[in-house]
Coordinates of C-alpha atoms in Angstrom, one line a residue:
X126 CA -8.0 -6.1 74.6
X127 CA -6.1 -2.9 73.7
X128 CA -3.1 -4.9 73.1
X129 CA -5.1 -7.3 70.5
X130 CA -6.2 -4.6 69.1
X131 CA -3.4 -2.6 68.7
X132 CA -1.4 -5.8 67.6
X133 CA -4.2 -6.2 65.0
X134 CA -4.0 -3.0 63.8
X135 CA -0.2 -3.2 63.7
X136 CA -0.3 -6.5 61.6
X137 CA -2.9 -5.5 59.0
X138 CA -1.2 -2.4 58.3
X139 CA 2.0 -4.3 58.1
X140 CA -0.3 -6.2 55.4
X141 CA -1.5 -3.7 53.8
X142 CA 2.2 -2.1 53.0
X143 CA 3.2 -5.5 51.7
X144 CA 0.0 -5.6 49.4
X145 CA 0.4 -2.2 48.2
X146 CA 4.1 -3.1 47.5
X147 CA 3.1 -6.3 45.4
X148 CA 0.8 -4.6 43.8
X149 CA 2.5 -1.8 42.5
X150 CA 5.1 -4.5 41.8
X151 CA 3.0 -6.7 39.6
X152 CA 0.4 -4.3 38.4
X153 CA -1.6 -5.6 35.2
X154 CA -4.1 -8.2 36.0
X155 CA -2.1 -9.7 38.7
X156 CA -2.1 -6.5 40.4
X157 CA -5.6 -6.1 40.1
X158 CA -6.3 -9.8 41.7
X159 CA -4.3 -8.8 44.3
X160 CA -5.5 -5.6 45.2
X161 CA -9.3 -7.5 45.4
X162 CA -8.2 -9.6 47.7
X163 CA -6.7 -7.1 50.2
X164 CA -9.5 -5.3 50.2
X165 CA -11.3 -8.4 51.6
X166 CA -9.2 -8.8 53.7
X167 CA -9.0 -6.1 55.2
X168 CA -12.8 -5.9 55.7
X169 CA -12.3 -9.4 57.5
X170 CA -10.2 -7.6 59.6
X171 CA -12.3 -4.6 60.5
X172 CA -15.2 -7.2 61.5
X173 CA -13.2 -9.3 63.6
X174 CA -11.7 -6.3 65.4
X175 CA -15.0 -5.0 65.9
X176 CA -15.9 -8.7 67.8
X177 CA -14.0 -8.5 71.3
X178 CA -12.5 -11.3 73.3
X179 CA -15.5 -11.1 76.5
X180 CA -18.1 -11.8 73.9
X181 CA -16.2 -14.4 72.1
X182 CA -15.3 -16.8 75.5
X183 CA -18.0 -16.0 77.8
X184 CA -20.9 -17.9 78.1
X185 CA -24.3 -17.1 76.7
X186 CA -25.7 -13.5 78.8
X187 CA -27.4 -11.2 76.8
X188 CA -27.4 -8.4 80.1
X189 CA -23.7 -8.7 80.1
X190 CA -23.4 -8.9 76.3
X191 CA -25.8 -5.9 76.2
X192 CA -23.1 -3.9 79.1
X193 CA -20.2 -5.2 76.9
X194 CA -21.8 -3.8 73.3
X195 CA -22.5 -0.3 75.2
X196 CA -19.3 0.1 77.4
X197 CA -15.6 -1.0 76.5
X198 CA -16.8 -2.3 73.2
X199 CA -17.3 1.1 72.0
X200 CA -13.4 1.6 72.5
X201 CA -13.2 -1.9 70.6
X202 CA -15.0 -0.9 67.9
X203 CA -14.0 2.2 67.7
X204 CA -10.6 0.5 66.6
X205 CA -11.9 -2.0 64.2
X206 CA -13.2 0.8 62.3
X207 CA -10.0 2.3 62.3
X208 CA -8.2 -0.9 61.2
X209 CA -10.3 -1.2 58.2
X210 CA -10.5 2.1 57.1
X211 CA -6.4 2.6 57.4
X212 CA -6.6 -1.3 55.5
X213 CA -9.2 -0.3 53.0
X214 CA -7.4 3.3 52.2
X215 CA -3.6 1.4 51.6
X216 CA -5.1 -1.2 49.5
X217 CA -6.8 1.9 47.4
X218 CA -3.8 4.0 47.6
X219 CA -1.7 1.3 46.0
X220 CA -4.2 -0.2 43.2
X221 CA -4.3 3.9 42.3
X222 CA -0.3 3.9 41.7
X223 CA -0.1 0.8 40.2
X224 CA -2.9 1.7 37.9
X225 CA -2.8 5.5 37.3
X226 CA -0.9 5.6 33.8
X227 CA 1.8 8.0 34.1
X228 CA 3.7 9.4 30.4
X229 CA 5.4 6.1 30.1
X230 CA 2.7 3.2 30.7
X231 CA 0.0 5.0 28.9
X232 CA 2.1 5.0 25.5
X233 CA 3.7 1.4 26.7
X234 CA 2.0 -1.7 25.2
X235 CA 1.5 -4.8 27.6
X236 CA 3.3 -7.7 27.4
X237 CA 0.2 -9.4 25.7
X238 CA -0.7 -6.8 23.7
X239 CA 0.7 -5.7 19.5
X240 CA 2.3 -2.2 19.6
X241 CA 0.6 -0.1 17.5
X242 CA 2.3 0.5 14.0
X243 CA 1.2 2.1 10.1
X244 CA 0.8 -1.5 9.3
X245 CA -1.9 -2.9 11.4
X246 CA -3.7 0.1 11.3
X247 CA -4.7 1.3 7.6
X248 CA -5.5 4.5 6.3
X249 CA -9.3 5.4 5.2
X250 CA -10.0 3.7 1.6
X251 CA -13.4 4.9 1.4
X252 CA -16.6 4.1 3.3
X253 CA -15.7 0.4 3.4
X254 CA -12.1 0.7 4.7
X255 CA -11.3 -1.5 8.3
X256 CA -8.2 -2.2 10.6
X257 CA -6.9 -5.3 11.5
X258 CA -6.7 -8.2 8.9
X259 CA -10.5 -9.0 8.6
X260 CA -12.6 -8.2 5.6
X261 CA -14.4 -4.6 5.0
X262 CA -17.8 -4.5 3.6
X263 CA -17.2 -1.7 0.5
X264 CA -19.5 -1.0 -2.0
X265 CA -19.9 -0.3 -5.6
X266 CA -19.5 3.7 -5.7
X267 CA -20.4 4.2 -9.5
X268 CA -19.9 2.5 -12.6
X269 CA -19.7 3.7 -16.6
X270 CA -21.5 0.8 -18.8
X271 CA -19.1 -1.2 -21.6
X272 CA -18.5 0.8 -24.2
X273 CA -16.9 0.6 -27.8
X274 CA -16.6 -2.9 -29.7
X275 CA -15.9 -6.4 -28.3
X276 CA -11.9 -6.6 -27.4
X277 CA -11.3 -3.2 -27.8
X278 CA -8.6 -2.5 -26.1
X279 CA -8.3 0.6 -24.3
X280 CA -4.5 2.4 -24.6
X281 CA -4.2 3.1 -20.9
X282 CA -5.4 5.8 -17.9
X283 CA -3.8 8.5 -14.9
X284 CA -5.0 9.0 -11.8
X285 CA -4.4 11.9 -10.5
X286 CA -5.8 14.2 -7.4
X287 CA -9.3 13.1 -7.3
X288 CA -9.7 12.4 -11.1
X289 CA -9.5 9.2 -13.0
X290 CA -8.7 9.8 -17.5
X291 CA -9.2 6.5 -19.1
X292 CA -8.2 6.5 -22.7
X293 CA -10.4 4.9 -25.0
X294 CA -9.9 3.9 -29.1
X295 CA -12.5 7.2 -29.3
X296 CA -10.7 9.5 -27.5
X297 CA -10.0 10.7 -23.2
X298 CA -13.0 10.6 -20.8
X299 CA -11.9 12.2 -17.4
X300 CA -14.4 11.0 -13.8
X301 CA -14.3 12.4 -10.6
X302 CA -12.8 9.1 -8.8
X303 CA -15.6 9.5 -5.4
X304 CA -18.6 9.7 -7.1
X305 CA -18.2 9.3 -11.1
X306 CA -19.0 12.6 -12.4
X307 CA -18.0 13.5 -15.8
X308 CA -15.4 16.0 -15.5
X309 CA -14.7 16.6 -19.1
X310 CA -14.1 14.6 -22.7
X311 CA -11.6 14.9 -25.5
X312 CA -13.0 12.9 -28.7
X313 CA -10.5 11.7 -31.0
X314 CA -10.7 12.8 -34.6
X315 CA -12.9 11.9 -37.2
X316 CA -11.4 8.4 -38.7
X317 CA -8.5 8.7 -35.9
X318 CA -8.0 6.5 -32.8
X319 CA -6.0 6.8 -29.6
X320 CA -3.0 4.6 -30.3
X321 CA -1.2 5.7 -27.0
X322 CA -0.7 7.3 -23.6
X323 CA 2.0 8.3 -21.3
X324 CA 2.2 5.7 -18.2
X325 CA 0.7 8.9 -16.3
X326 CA 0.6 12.3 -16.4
X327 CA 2.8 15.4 -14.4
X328 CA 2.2 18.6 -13.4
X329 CA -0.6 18.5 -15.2
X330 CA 0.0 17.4 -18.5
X331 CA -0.4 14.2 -20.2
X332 CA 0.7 13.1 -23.3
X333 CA -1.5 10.9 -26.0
X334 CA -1.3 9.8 -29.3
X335 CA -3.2 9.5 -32.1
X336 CA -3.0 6.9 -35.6
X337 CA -5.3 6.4 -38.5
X338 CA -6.3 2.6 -39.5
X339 CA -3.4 0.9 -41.1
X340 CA -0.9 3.8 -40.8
X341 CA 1.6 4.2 -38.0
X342 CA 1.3 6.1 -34.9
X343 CA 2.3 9.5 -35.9
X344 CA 0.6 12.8 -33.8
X345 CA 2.0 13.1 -30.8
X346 CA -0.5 16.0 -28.5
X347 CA -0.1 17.3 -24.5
X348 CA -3.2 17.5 -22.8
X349 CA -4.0 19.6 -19.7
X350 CA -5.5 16.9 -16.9
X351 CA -7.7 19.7 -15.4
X352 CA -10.0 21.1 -18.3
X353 CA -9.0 18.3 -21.1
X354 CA -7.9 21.2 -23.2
X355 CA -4.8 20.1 -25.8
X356 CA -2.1 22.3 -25.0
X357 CA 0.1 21.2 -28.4
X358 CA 0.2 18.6 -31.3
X359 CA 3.0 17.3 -33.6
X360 CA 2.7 14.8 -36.3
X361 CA 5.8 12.8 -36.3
X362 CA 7.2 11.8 -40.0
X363 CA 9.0 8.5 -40.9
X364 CA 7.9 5.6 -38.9
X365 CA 6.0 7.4 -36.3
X366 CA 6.5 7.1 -32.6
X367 CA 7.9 3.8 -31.2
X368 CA 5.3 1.2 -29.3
X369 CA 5.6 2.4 -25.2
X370 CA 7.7 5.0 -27.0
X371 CA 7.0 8.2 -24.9
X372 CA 6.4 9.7 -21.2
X373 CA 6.5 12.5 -19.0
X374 CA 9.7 13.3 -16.6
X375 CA 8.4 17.0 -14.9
X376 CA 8.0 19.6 -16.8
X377 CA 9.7 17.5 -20.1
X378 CA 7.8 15.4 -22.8
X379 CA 10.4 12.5 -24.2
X380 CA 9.2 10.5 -27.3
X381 CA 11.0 8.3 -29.8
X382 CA 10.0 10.3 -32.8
X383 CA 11.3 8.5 -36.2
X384 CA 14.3 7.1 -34.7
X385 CA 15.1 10.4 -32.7
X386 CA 14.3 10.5 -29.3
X387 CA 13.2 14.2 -29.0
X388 CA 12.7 16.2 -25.4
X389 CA 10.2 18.8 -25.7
X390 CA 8.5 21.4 -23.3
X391 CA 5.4 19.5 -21.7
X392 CA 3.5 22.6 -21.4
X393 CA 4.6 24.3 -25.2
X394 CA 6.1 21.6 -27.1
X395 CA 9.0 23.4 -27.8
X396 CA 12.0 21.1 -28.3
X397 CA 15.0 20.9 -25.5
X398 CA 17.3 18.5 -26.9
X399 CA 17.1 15.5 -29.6
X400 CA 19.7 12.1 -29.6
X401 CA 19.3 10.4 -33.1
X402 CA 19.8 6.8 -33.2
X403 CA 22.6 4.4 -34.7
X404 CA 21.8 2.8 -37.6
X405 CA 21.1 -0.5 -36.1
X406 CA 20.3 0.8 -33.0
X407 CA 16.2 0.5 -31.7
X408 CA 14.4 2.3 -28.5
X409 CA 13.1 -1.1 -26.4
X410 CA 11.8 1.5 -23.4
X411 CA 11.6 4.8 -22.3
X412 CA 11.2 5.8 -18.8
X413 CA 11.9 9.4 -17.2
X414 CA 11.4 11.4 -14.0
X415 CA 12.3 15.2 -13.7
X416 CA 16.3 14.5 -13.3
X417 CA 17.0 11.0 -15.4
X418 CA 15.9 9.2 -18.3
X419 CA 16.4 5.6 -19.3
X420 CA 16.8 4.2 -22.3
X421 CA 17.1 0.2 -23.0
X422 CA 18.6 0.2 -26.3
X423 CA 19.3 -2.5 -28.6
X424 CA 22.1 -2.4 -31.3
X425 CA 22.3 -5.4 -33.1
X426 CA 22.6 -8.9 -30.9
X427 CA 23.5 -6.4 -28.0
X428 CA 21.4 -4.1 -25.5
X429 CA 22.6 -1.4 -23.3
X430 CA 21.1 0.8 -20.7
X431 CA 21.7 4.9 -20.9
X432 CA 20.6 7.5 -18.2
X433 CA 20.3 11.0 -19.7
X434 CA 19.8 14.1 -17.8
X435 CA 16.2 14.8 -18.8
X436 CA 16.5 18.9 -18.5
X437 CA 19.5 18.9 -21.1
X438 CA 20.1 15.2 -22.8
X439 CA 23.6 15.1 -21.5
X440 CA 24.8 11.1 -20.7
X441 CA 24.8 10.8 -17.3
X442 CA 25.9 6.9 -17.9
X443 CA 25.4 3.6 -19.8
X444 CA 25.6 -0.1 -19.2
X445 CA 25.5 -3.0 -21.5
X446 CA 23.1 -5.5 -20.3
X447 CA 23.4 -9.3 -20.4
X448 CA 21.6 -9.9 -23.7
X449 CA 23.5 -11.7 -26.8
X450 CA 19.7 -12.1 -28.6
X451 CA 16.7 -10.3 -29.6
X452 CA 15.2 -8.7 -26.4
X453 CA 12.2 -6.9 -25.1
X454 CA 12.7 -4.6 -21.9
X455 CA 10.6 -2.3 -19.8
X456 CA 11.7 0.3 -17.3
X457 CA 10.0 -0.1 -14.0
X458 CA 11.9 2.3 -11.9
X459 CA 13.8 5.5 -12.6
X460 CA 14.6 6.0 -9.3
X461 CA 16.1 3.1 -7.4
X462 CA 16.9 1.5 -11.3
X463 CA 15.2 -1.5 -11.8
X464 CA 14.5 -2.9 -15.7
X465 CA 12.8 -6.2 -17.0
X466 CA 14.2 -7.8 -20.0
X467 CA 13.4 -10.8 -21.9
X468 CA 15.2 -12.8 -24.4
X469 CA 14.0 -14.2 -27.6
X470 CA 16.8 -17.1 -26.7
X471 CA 15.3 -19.3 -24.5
X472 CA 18.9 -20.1 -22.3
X473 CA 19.3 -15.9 -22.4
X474 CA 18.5 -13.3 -19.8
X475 CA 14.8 -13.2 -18.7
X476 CA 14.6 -11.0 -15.3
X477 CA 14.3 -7.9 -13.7
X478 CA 18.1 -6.1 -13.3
X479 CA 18.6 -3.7 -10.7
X480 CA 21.2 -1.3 -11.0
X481 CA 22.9 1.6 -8.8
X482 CA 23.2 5.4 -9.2
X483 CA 25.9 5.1 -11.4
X484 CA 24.5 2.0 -13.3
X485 CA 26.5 -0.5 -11.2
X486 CA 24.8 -4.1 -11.7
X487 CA 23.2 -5.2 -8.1
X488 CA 20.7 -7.4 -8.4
X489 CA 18.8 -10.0 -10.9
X490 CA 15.6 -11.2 -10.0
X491 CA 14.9 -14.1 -13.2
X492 CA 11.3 -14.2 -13.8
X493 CA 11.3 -17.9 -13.4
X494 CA 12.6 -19.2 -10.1
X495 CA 11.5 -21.0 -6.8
X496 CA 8.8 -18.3 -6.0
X497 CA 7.0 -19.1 -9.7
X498 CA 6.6 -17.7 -12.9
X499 CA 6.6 -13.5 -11.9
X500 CA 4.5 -11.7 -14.2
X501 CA 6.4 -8.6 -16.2
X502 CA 4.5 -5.3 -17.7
X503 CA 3.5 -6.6 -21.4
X504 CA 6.1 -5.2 -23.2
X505 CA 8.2 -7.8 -21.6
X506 CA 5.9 -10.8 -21.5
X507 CA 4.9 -10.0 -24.8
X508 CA 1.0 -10.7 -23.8
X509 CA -2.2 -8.6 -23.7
X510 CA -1.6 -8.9 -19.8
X511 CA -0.1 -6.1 -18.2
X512 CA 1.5 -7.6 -15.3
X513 CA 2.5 -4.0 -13.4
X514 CA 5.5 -4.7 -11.2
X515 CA 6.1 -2.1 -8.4
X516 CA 9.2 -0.9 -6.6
X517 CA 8.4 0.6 -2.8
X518 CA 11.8 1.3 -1.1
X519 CA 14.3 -1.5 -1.7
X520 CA 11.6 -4.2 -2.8
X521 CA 10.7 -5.5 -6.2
X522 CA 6.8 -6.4 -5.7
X523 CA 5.6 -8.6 -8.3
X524 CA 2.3 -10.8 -9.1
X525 CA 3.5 -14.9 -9.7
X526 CA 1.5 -17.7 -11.6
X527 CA 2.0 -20.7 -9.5
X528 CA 0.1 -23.3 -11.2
X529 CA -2.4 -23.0 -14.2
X530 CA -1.2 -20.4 -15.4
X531 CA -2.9 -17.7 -12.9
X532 CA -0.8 -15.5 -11.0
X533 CA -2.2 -16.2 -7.2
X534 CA 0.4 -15.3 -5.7
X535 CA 2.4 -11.7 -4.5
X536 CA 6.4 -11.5 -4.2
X537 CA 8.6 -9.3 -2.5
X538 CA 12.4 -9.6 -3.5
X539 CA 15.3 -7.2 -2.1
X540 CA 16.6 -5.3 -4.1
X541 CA 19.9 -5.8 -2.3
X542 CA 21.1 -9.2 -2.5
X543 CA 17.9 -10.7 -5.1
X544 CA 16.2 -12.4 -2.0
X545 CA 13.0 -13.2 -1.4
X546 CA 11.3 -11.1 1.4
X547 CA 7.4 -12.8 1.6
X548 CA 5.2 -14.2 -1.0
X549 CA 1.9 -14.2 0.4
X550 CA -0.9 -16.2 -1.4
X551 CA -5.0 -15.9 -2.3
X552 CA -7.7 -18.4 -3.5
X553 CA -8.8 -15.8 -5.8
X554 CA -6.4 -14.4 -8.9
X555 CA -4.4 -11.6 -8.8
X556 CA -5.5 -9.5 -11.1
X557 CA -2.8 -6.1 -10.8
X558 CA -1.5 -4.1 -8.0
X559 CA -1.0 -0.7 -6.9
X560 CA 0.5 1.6 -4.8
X561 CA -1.4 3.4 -1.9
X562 CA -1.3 6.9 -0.8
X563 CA 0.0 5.3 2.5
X564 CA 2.9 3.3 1.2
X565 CA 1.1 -0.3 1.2
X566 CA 0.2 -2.2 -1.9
X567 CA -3.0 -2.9 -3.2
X568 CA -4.2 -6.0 -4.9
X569 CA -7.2 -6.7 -7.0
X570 CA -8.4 -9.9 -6.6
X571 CA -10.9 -11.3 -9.2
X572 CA -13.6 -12.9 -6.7
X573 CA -15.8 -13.9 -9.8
X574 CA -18.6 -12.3 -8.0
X575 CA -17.4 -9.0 -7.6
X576 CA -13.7 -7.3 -7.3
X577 CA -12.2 -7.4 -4.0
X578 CA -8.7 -5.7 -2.6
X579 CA -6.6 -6.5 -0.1
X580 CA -3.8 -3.9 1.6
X581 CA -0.6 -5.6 2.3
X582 CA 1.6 -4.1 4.7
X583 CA 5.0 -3.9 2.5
X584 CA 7.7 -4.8 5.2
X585 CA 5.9 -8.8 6.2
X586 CA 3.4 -8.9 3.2
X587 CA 0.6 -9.4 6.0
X588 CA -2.8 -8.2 5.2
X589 CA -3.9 -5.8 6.8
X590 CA -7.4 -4.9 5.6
X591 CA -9.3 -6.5 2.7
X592 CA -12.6 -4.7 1.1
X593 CA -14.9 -7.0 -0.8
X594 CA -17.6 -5.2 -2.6
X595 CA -19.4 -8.1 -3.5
X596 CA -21.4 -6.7 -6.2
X597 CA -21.9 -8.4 -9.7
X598 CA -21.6 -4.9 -10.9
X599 CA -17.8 -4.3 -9.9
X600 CA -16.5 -7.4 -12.6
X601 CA -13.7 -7.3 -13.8
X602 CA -12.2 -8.0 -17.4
X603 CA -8.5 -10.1 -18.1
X604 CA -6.7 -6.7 -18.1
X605 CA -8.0 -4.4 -15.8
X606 CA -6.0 -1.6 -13.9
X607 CA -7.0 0.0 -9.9
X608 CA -5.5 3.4 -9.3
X609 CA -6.1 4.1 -5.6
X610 CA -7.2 7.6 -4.1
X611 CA -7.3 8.2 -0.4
X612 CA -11.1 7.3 0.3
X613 CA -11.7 4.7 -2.5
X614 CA -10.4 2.9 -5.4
X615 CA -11.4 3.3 -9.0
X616 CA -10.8 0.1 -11.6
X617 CA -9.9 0.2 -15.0
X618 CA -10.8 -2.2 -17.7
X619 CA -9.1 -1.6 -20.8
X620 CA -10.7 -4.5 -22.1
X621 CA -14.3 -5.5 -22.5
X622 CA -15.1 -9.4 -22.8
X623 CA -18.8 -9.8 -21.4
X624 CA -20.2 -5.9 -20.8
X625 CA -18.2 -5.2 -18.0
X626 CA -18.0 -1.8 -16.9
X627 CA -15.5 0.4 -18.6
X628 CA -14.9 2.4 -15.3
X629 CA -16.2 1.9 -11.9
X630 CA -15.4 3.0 -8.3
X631 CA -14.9 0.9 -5.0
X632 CA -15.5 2.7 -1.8

């Protein structure tokens, strides 16, 4: 009976090795299986170790069973026991190391499972924000009533820190962008109307302008984004400043002033440097950053692109662009170079160029092409629309009208080789996009019921979160503009067709 014993012992440890061995092999779900069933096993084992041979053959004698239970069958179970508990103890020890997460497999994804990455996993965007690609419950934060006349359209708006300006016919109207509070106002003149604003303000300052009814678009003014306060103010002679005519690059105001395009201190308006115009010669944009600005200029039948070093007005470069016609243009990037142009020639050059440091052609995206109709700022399309294009590393993001006329559709090309990267589609319209503080875009969609905005991830175009406020209250007019803030998003109409709000906030 020793010798069954001690064989059984010998073969369910043998077991329990190769168990602890497969299942430190296979580990996962497997592993876990596995290690279930050794444990039963091995408690089969125990109990029929614990049962000897005498009791098992020999006929039915309870005195002798009795003798058996209280004499050699303690030695007999005294080696079960041990048989299960060495069984029981490998089977634990090896589940543990096959299941303890050492540096590696704790940070290791398995096989069936999506490695964790900035895409999948978005950044707050308020109190409705979500992971994954399923849709987040937001809600409507605040809102300012419709104000002004009908169609009024309003000139533009920054976002910047935690404050939204939104420029209005009547003057600048700055809201704390989480909860709507009024942070400060700066009504135009008596008889005067904001004509004007800079595509956004830096360090501080942006720039407005101002134009009486009939007359052109002459005063020129800095405004400090913190307080509203006006910093400096110059009335322009001659024709005035030039339509999409002026921005801020740092610390340096640039404006086409009567045919001059003038640099001036953002924060004094004292002037830097000034580069009249040719004869024939007309500003079509004006872009700048703190090192370069660009200039799409048109002389005659012909257009060319200059970069200038914004500090001093020293050419850095120019490029003649493919236009033999009338043209309009618009800059969307400084920095990778990437303009739109548009030909009054219908066989001419309609598309977004993309040049290199040293103005080197690269790349032309046409705005017609297999991926739709895309939709260019209005200076381009020559529409009320402002079809915002965005450039986020070396992609050209873009809305695209696909059938009636709507733009349902986002585009990625390279900006490379002029490829398209992902178009990803909605039943809703695309009403504008932005860029997020975590490098995704934005996209207002225009539910009819109430805005809603989906995050894209930029490298696939996947969604990766979408926040519906589904409110009647968050509607949105045919040009409206989001500017997104870490916990929330604040919308922008600059137009007013049926009392929807002039500002509201999404959170």
């Amino acid at each position: 009976m020793r010798g069954r014993t001690a064989a059984s012992t010998a073969a369910v440890l043998l077991f329990g090795a190769v168990l602890g061995g497969l299942t430190v092999r296979l580990g996962g779900t497997t592993g876990a299986v596995l290690w279930g069933v050794g444990v039963v096993v091995a408690l089969l084992a125990g109990f029929a170790a614990r049962r000897p041979a005498q009791v098992r053959d020999a006929p039915v004698d309870l005195t002798k069973a009795d003798k058996v239970e209280t004499g050699n069958g303690d030695a007999a179970d005294g080696a079960g026991r041990r048989v299960l508990v060495v069984a029981s103890c490998l089977a634990l020890v090896a589940g543990l190391v096959a299941f303890w997460p050492d540096d590696d497999t704790e940070r290791r994804p398995s096989a069936g499972s999506r490695p964790h990455s900035d895409a999948s996993s978005p950044s707050p965007t308020g109190s409705g924000s979500g992971s994954g690609s399923g849709s987040v419950k937001g809600s409507l934060a605040w809102k300012v009533p419709a104000v002004g006349g009908d169609r009024d359209r309003g000139p533009g708006a920054w976002g910047l820190r935690d404050t939204v300006v939104q420029g209005r016919l009547a003057g600048l109207f700055a809201y704390g962008a989480r909860a709507g509070a009024v942070r400060w106002s700066l009504p135009a003149p008596a008889r005067v109307a904001v004509c004007g604003m800079s595509p956004r303000a830096e360090e501080g300052v942006g720039l407005v302008a101002y134009g009486r009814h009939d007359k052109p678009c002459a005063t020129l003014a800095a405004v400090r984004t913190s307080d509203g306060k006006t910093l400096w103010q110059r009335t322009v002679a001659g024709d005035g400043l030039a339509a999409y005519g002026f921005t801020v690059g740092g610390a340096t105001a640039v404006a086409v002033e009567d045919r001059t395009v003038r640099a001036r201190s953002a924060e004094t308006g004292a002037q830097r440097w000034q580069r009249p115009l040719a004869k024939n010669c007309e500003i079509r944009a004006v872009e700048a950053t703190a090192s370069r600005t660009l200039l799409v200029e048109q002389c005659g039948s012909g257009a060319r692109l200059l970069a200038l070093d914004t500090r001093t007005g020293t050419e850095q470069w120019k490029r003649d662009l493919p236009i033999e016609s009338e043209a309009t243009a618009a800059v969307i990037s400084v920095t990778p170079v990437v303009v739109a142009v548009a030909e009054e020639d219908e066989r001419g050059t309609s598309a977004f160029l993309g040049f290199d440091d040293r103005g080197a052609p690269t790349v032309t995206v046409p705005l017609s092409g297999p991926a739709g109709k895309l939709v260019a700022p209005a200076a381009v399309a020559g529409t009320s629309d402002d079809g915002r294009a965005l450039v986020l590393g070396d992609l050209l993001i873009t809305l695209a009208e696909r059938k009636d006329l709507v733009p349902d559709v986002v585009v990625a090309h390279s900006l490379k080789d002029g490829r398209k990267v992902w178009e990803r589609g909605f039943t809703h319209q695309t009403s504008a996009l932005t860029g997020e503080p975590d490098g995704r875009v934005g996209v207002l969609l225009n539910a009819g019921d109430g805005a809603k905005i989906a995050l894209l991830d930029t490298a696939r175009g996947t969604v990766s979160a979408q926040i519906d406020s589904e409110n009647v209250g968050a509607a949105l007019s045919i040009t409206p503009e989001p500017i997104a803030f870490p916990d929330g998003h604040v919308v922008v109409n600059h137009i007013s067709l049926h009392g929807e709000p002039a500002v509201f906030g999404l959170r």
